[in-house]
Coordinates of C-alpha atoms in Angstrom, one line a residue:
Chain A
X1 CA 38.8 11.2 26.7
X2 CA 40.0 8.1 25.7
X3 CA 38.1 6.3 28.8
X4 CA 35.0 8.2 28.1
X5 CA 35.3 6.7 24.5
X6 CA 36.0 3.0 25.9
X7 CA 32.3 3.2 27.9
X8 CA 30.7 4.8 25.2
X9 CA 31.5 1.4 23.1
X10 CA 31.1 -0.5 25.7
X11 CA 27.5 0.9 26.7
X12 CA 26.8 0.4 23.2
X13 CA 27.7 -3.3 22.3
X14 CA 25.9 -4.1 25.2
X15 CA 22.8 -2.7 24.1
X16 CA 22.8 -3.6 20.8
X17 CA 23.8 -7.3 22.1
X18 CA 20.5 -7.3 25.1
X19 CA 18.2 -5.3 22.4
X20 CA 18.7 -7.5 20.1
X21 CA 18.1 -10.5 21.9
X22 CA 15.3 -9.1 23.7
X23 CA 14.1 -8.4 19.6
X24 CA 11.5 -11.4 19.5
X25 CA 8.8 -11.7 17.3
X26 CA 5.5 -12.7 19.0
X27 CA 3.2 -15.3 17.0
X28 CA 0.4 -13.8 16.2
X29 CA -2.7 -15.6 17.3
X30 CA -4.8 -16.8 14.6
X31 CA -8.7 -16.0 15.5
X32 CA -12.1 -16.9 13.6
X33 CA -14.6 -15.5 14.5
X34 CA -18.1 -16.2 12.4
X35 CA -16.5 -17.8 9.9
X36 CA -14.1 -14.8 9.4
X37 CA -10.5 -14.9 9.8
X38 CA -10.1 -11.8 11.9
X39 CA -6.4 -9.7 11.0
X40 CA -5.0 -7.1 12.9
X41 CA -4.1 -4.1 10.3
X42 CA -2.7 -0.7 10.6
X43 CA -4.0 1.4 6.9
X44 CA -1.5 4.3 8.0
X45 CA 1.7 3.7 8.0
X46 CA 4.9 5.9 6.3
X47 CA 8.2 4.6 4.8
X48 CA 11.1 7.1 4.4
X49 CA 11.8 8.3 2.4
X50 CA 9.8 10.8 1.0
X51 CA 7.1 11.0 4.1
X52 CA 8.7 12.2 6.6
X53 CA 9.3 8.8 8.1
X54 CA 12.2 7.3 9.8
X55 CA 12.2 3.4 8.5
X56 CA 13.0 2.5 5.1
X57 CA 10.0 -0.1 3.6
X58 CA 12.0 -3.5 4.3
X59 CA 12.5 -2.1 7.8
X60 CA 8.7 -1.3 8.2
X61 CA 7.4 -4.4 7.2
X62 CA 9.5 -6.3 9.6
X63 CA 8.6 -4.2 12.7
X64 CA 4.8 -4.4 11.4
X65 CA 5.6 -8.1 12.4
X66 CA 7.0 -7.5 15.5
X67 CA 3.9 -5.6 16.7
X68 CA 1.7 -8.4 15.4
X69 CA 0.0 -6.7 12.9
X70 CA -0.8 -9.4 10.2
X71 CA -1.2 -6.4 7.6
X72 CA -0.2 -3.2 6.9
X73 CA -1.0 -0.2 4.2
X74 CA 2.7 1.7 3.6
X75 CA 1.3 4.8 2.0
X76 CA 3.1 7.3 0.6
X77 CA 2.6 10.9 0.8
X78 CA 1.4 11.4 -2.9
X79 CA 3.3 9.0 -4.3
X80 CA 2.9 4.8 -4.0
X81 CA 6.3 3.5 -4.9
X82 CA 7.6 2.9 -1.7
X83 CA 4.8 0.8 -0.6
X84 CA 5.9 -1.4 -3.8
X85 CA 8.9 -1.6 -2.1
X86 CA 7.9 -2.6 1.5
X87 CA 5.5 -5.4 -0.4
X88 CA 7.8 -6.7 -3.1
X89 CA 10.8 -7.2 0.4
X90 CA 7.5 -8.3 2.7
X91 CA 6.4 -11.2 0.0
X92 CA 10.2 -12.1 -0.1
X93 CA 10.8 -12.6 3.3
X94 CA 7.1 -14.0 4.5
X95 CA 6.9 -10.3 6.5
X96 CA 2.9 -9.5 6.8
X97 CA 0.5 -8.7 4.1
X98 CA 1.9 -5.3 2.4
X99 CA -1.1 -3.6 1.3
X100 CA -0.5 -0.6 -1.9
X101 CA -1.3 2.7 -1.0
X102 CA -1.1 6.9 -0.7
X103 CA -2.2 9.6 1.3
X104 CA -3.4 11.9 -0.8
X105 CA -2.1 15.0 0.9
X106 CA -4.0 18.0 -0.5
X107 CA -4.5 21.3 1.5
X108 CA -8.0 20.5 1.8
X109 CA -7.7 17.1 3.2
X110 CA -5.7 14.1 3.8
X111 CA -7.4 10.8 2.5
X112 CA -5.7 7.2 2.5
X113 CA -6.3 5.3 -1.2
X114 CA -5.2 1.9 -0.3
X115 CA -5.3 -0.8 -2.7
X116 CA -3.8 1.3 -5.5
X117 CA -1.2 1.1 -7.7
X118 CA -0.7 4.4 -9.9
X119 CA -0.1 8.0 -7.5
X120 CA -3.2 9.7 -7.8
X121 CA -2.7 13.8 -8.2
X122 CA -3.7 15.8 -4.9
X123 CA -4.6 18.7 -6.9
X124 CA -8.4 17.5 -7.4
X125 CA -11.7 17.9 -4.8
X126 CA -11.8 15.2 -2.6
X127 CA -15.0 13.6 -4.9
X128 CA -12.2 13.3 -7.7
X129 CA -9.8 11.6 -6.0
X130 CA -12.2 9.3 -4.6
X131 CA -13.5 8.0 -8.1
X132 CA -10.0 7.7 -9.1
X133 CA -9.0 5.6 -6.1
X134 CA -12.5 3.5 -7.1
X135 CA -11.5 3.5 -10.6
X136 CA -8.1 1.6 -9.8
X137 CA -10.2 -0.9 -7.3
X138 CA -9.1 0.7 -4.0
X139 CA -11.0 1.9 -0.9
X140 CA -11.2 5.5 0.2
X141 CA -10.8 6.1 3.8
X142 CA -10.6 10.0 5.7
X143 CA -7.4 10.2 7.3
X144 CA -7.5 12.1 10.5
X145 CA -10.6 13.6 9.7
X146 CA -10.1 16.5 12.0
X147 CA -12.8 19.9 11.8
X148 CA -10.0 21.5 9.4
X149 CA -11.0 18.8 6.7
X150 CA -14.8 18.7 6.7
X151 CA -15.3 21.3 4.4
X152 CA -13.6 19.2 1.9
X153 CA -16.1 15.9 2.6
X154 CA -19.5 17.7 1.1
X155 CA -22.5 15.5 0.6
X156 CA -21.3 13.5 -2.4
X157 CA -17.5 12.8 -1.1
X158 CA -18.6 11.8 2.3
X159 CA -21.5 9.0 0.4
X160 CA -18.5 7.8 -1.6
X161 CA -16.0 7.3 0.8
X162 CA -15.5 3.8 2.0
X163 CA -14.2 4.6 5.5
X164 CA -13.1 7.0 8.2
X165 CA -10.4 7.0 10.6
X166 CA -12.4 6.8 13.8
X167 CA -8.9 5.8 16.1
X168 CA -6.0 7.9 15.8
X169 CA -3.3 8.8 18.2
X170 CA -4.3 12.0 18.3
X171 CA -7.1 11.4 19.9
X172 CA -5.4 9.8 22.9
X173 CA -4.1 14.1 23.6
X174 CA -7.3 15.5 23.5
X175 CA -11.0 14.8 24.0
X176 CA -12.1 17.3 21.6
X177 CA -10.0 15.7 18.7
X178 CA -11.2 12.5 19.8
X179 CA -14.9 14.0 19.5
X180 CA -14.0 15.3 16.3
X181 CA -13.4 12.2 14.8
X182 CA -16.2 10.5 16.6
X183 CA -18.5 13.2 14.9
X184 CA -17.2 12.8 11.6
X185 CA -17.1 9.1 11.4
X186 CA -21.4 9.5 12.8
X187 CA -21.8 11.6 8.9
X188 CA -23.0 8.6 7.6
X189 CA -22.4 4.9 7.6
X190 CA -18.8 4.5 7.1
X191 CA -16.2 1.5 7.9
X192 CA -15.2 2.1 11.4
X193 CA -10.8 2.4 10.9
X194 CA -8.2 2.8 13.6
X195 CA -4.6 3.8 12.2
X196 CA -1.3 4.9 14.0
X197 CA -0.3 7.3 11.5
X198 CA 3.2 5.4 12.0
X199 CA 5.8 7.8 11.2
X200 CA 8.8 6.3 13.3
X201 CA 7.8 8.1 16.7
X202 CA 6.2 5.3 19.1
X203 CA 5.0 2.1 18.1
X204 CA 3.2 1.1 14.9
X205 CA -0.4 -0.3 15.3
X206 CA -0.8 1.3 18.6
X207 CA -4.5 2.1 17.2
X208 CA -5.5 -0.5 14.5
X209 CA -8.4 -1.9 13.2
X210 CA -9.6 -5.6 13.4
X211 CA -10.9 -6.8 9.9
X212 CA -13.2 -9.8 9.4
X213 CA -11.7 -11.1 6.3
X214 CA -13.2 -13.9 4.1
X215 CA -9.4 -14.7 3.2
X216 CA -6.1 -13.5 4.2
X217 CA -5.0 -11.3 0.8
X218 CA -5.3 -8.0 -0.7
X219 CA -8.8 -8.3 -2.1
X220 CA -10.0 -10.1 1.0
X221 CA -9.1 -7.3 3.1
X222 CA -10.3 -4.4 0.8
X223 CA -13.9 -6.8 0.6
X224 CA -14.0 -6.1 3.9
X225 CA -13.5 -2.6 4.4
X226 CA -16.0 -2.2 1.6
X227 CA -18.8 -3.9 3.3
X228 CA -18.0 -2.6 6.8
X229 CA -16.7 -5.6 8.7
X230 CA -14.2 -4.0 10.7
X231 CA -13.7 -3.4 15.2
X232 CA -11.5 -0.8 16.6
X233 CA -11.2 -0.9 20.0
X234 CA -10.3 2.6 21.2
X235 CA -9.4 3.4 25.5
X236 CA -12.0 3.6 28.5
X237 CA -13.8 0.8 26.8
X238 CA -14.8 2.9 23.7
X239 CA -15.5 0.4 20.3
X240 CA -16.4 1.2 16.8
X241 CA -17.8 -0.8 14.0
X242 CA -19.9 -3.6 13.2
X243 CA -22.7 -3.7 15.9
X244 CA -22.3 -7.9 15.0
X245 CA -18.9 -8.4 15.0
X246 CA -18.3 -6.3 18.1
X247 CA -21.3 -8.6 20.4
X248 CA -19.8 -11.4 18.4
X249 CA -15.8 -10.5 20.0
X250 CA -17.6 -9.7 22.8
X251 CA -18.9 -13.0 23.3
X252 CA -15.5 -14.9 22.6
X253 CA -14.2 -12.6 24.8
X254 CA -10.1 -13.1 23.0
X255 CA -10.0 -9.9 20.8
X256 CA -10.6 -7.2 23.2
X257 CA -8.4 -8.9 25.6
X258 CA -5.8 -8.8 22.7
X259 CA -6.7 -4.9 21.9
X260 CA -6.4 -3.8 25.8
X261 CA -2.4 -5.5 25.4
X262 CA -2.0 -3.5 22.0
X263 CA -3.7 -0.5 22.9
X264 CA -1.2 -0.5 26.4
X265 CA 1.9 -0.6 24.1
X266 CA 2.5 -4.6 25.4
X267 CA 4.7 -5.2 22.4
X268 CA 7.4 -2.2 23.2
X269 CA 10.9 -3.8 24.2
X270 CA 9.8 -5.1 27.6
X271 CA 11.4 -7.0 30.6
X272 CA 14.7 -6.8 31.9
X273 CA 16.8 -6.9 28.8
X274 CA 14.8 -4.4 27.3
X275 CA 15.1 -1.6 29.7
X276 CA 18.7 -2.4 30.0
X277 CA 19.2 -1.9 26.5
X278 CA 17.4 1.4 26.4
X279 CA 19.3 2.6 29.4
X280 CA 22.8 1.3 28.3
X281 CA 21.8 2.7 24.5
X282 CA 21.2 6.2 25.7
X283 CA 24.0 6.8 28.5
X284 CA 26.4 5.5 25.7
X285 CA 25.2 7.6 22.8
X286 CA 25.8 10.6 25.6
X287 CA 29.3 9.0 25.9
X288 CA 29.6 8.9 22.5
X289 CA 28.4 12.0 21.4
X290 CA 30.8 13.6 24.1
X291 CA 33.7 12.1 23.0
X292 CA 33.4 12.5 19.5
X293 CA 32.6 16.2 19.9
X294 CA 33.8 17.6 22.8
X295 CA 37.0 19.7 22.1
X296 CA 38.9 20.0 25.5
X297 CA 42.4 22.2 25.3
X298 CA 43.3 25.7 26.2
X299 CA 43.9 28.2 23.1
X300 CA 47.6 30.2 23.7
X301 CA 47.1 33.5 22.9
X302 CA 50.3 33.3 20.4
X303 CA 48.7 30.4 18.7
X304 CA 45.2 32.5 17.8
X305 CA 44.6 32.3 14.3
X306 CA 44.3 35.7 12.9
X307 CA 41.1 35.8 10.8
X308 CA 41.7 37.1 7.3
X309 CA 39.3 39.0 4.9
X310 CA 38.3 37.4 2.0
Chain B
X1 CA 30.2 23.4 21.8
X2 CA 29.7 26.0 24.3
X3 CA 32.3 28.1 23.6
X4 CA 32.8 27.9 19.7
X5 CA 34.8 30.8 19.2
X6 CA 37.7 29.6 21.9
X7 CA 37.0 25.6 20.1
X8 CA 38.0 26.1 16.9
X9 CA 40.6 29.0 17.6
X10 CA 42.3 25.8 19.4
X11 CA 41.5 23.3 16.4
X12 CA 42.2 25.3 13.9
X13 CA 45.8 25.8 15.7
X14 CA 46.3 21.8 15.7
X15 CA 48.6 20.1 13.5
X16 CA 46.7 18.2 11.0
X17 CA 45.6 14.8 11.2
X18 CA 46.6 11.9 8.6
X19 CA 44.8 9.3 6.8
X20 CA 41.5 8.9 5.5
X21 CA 39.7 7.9 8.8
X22 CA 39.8 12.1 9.4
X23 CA 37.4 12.7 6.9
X24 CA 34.7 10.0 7.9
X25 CA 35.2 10.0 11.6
X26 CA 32.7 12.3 12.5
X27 CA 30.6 11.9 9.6
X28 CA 30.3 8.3 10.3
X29 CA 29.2 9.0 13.7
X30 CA 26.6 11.3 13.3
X31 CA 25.3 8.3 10.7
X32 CA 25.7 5.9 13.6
X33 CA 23.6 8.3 16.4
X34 CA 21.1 8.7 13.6
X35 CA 20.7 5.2 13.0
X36 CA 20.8 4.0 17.1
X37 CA 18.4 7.2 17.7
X38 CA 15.5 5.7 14.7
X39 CA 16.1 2.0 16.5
X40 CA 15.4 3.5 20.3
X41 CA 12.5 5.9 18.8
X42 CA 10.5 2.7 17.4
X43 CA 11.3 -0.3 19.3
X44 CA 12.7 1.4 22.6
X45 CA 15.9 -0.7 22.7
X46 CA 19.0 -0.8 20.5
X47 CA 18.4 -3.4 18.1
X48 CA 21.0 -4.5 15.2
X49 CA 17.8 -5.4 13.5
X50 CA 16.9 -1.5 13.3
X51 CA 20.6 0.3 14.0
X52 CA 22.7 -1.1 10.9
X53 CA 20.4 -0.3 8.3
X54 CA 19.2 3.0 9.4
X55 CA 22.9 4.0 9.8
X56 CA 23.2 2.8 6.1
X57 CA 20.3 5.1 4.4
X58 CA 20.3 8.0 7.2
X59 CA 24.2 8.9 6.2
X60 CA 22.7 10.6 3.0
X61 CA 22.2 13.3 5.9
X62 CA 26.1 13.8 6.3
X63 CA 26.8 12.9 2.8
X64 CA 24.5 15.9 1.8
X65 CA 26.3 18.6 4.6
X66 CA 30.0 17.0 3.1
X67 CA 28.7 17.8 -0.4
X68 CA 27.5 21.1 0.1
X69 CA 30.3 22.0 2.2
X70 CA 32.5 20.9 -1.0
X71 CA 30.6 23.4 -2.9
X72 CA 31.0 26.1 -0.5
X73 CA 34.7 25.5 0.7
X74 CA 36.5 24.0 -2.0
X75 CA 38.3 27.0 -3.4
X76 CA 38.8 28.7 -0.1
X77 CA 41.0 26.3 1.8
X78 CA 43.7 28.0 2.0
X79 CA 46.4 25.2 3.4
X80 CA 44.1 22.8 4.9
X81 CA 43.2 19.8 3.5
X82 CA 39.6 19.2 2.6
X83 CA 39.6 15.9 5.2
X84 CA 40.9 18.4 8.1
X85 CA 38.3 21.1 6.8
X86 CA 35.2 18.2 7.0
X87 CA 36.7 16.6 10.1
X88 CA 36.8 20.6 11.7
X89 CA 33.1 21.0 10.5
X90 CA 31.8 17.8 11.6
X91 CA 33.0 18.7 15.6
X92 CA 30.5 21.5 15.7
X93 CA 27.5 18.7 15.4
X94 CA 27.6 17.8 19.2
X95 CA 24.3 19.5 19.8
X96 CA 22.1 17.9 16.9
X97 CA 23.5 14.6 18.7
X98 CA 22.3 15.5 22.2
X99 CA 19.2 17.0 20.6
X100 CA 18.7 13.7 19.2
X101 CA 19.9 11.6 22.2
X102 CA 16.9 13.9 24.1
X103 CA 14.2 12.8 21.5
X104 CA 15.5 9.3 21.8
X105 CA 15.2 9.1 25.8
X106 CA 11.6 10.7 25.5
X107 CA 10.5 8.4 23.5
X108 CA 12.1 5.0 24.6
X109 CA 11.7 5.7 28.4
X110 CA 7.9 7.1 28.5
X111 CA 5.3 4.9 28.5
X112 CA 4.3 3.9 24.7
X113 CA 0.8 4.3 25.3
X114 CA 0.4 8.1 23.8
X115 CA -0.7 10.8 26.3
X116 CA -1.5 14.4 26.2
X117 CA 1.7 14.7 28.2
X118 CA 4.0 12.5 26.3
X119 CA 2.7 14.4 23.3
X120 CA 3.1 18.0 24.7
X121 CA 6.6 17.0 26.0
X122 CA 8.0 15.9 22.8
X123 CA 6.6 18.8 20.9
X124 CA 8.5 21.0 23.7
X125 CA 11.3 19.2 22.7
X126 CA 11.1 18.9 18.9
X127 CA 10.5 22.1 18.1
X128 CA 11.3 24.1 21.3
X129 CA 14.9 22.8 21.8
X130 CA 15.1 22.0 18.3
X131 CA 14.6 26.2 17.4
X132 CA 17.4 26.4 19.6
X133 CA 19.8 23.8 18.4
X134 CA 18.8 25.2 14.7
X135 CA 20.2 28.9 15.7
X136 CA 22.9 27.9 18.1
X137 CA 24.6 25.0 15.1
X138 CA 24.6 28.5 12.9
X139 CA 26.1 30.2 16.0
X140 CA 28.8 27.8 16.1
X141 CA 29.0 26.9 12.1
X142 CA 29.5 30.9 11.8
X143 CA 32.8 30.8 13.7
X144 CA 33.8 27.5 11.9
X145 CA 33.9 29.7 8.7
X146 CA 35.5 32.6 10.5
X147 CA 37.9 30.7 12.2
X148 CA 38.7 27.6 9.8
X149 CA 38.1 29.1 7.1
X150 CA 39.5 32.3 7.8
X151 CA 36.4 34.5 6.5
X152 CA 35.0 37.6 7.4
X153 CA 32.0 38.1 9.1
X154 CA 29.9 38.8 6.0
X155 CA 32.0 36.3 3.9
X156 CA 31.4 33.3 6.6
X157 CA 27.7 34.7 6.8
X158 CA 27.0 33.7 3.2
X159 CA 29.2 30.8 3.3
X160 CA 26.7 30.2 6.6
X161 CA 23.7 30.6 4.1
X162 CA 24.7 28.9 1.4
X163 CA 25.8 25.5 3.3
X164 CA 22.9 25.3 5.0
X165 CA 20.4 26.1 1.3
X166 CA 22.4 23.8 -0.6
X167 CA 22.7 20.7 2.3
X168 CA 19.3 21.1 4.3
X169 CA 16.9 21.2 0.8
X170 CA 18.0 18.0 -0.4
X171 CA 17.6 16.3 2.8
X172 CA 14.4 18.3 3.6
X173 CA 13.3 17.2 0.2
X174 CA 14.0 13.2 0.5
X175 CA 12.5 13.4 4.1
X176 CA 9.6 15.2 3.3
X177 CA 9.1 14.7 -0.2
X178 CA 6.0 15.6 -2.3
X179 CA 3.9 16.6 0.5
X180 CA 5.7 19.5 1.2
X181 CA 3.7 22.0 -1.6
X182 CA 0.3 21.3 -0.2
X183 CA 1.2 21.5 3.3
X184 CA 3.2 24.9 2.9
X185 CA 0.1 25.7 1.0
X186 CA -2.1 24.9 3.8
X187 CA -0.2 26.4 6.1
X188 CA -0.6 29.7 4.2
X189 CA -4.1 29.4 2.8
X190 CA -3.2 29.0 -0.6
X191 CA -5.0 27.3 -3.0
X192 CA -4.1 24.7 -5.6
X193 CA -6.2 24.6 -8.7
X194 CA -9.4 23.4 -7.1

């Protein structure tokens, strides 16, 4: 046992020593496009606790970097404090723009308010909740607007809503989901939004939206979404939003390039060291978790505990 | 792990073990696997960046099963100390860890991009072998209180019941938090003041 438990730590310090080299940060390229400073953002991402997330708020924000998102929405399922978190420790430590937010998650339907500060109740019709996320100066966006939730959107809700998650992951497992949310984003004219949903299981901003920001803040980015100046670039050359902006990309030709890397999960742990450290991490957790738990020996018979009733 | 019954038979038989490194041992490794497993699921390598912290805040997960097996076993020790009776309960986790170790390998080894496989298979495995990791850790956590504990069947059944009501909720409830109401809700069609 004792050599299993010399290659376990072994295994181990050299993953942790070639993962965390192979940790970099990529620059994130700094586009402007029309006279609009174009960021990459994710508007879905959950923080544990509370959300059933894996990565605390400080730990969110800095792997939002490392995926070269310039800005992400931490929201909270029905509650907003830990995205106060993730942008107080983002601020600190220059991470990307932490944008406020909640997913309201009612029975009825699931809708991002981003842009808020106070938790908004998720006992209320989806109209409700949409003022009140207008009231505080957010925007409204459907989250996974699957056929489940369209009862919830009637006439006035869908007219008041600012957005609609058009790109999910989701819709990479099924054409009908991906149909679904097609069809729902067609309802009317809403701002085109791609989201990963991030709850720790694959990478963050693996579907995100492009927004064509007059400046690089809070308001600037909720402008945006307001007036519809937003791209998602979905699979099998499938793009949603601004007619403009898209030709405009299109043109320039450096966005979708950028989306195809993003959309192949380019920023994962690549390259040698990477693969080395995910290898060496999981054969010596398996080394680990035998020798720390493995209970080798033979029971005598005259050394069997006799069970007593209690 | 396999063979529970014969395991802690032969623990329970063992002299007991000294210092305060027996009661954190086990503990702290199940805190460590927790933390490596949330650095391979998101970044696909083992980073320090990722592994130290969420060692940090995921041992409220052992901290919760060493309370609530405080509140179950305290009285009923009989001679063993409550270091030996933690360290004891701690070596019937081995399957969480390769159920864990299975979700990381899934998820650092397939290609990120998401596909209908890559989302089929880790459903297979999250809740398919995670059922069975759920009634086998009560398999084995049922002799623990038989055996260690020296309870009888119905005894180490409640004591079964009540570790797991008194651990599991807290933890269910800081993962989880407030969305839990309206999603059991959803789940069975009830309705919320609307």
């Amino acid at each position: 046992m004792t050599a299993v438990r010399w290659t376990a730590a072994g295994l181990l310090l050299a993953s942790l020593s070639t993962g965390t080299i192979a940790d970099s940060r990529p620059e994130n390229p700094h586009l402007i496009l029309g006279g609009y400073q174009v960021m990459a953002a994710d508007f879905h991402v959950h923080s544990f606790p509370l959300s059933w997330a894996t990565l605390a708020p400080w730990d969110t924000a800095l792997e939002a970097q490392r995926q070269g998102l310039d800005a992400i929405a931490i929201v909270g399922h029905n509650h907003v404090w830990v995205s106060k978190v993730g942008r107080w420790f983002s601020r600190r430590e220059g991470g990307p723009l932490v944008l406020t937010g909640e997913e309201i998650v009612s029975e009825h339907y699931h809708l991002l308010a981003i842009g808020i500060d106070s938790t908004i109740d998720w006992r209320q019709t989806a109209v409700r909740a949409i003022e009140q996320i207008h009231r505080q100066g957010g925007v409204a966006i459907a989250a996974h607007p699957l056929r489940q939730y369209w009862p919830a959107y009637d006439a006035q809700a869908t007219q008041t809503l600012d957005g609609a998650e058009v790109l999910h992951p989701i819709a990479y497992g099924s054409v009908d989901v991906a149909a679904q949310l097609r069809q729902f984003y067609e309802r009317a004219p809403l701002t085109a939004i791609g989201d990963s949903d991030y709850h720790g299981l694959g990478p963050m901003g693996l579907c995100r939206t492009y927004v064509f920001t007059k400046e690089k803040s809070q308001p600037g980015i909720l402008d945006a979404i307001r007036h519809g100046r937003t791209v998602v670039y979905g699979r099998a050359g499938c793009t949603y939003g601004d007619p403009d902006l898209i030709r405009l990309a299109a043109v320039d030709g450096r966005l979708p390039q950028l989306a195809l890397r993003t959309a192949a999960g380019a920023t994962q742990a690549a390259g040698f060291l990477g693969l080395f450290s995910r290898i060496a991490g999981t054969l010596g957790l398996t080394a680990a978790a035998i020798a720390g738990f493995a209970i080798v020996g033979q029971t005598p018979a005259s050394q069997i505990v006799t069970t007593g009733s209690r | 792990m396999l063979n529970p019954a014969a395991a802690y038979r032969f623990l329970a038989c063992q002299p007991p073990g000294r210092g305060g490194w027996l009661t954190w041992r086990r503990p702290l490794l199940v805190a460590f696997v927790l933390g490596c497993t949330m650095s391979l699921i998101t970044s696909s390598s083992l980073t320090l960046r990722l592994a130290v912290p969420a060692t940090i805040y995921w041992s409220f997960v052992p901290l919760a099963e060493i309370a609530a097996l405080a509140a179950v076993c305290w009285r009923g020790r009989r001679a063993r100390s409550f270091r030996q009776t933690v360290d004891l309960f701690f070596a019937g986790h081995g399957q969480w860890l390769f159920w864990l170790i299975g979700l990381c390998a899934i998820w650092s080894f397939v290609p990120p991009g998401i596909s209908s496989r890559t989302i089929a298979f880790t459903q297979v495995w999250l809740y398919g072998a995670g059922a069975i990791v759920v009634v086998w850790s009560a398999y084995i956590d049922f002799w623990f209180f038989r055996l260690v504990m020296g309870r009888n069947p119905a005894r180490a059944g409640r004591d079964l019941v009540l570790q797991r009501l008194v651990s599991w909720a807290p933890i269910i409830a800081i993962f989880g938090g407030p969305a839990i109401p309206p999603e059991v809700a959803a789940r069975l069609g009830v309705r919320f003041g609307l």
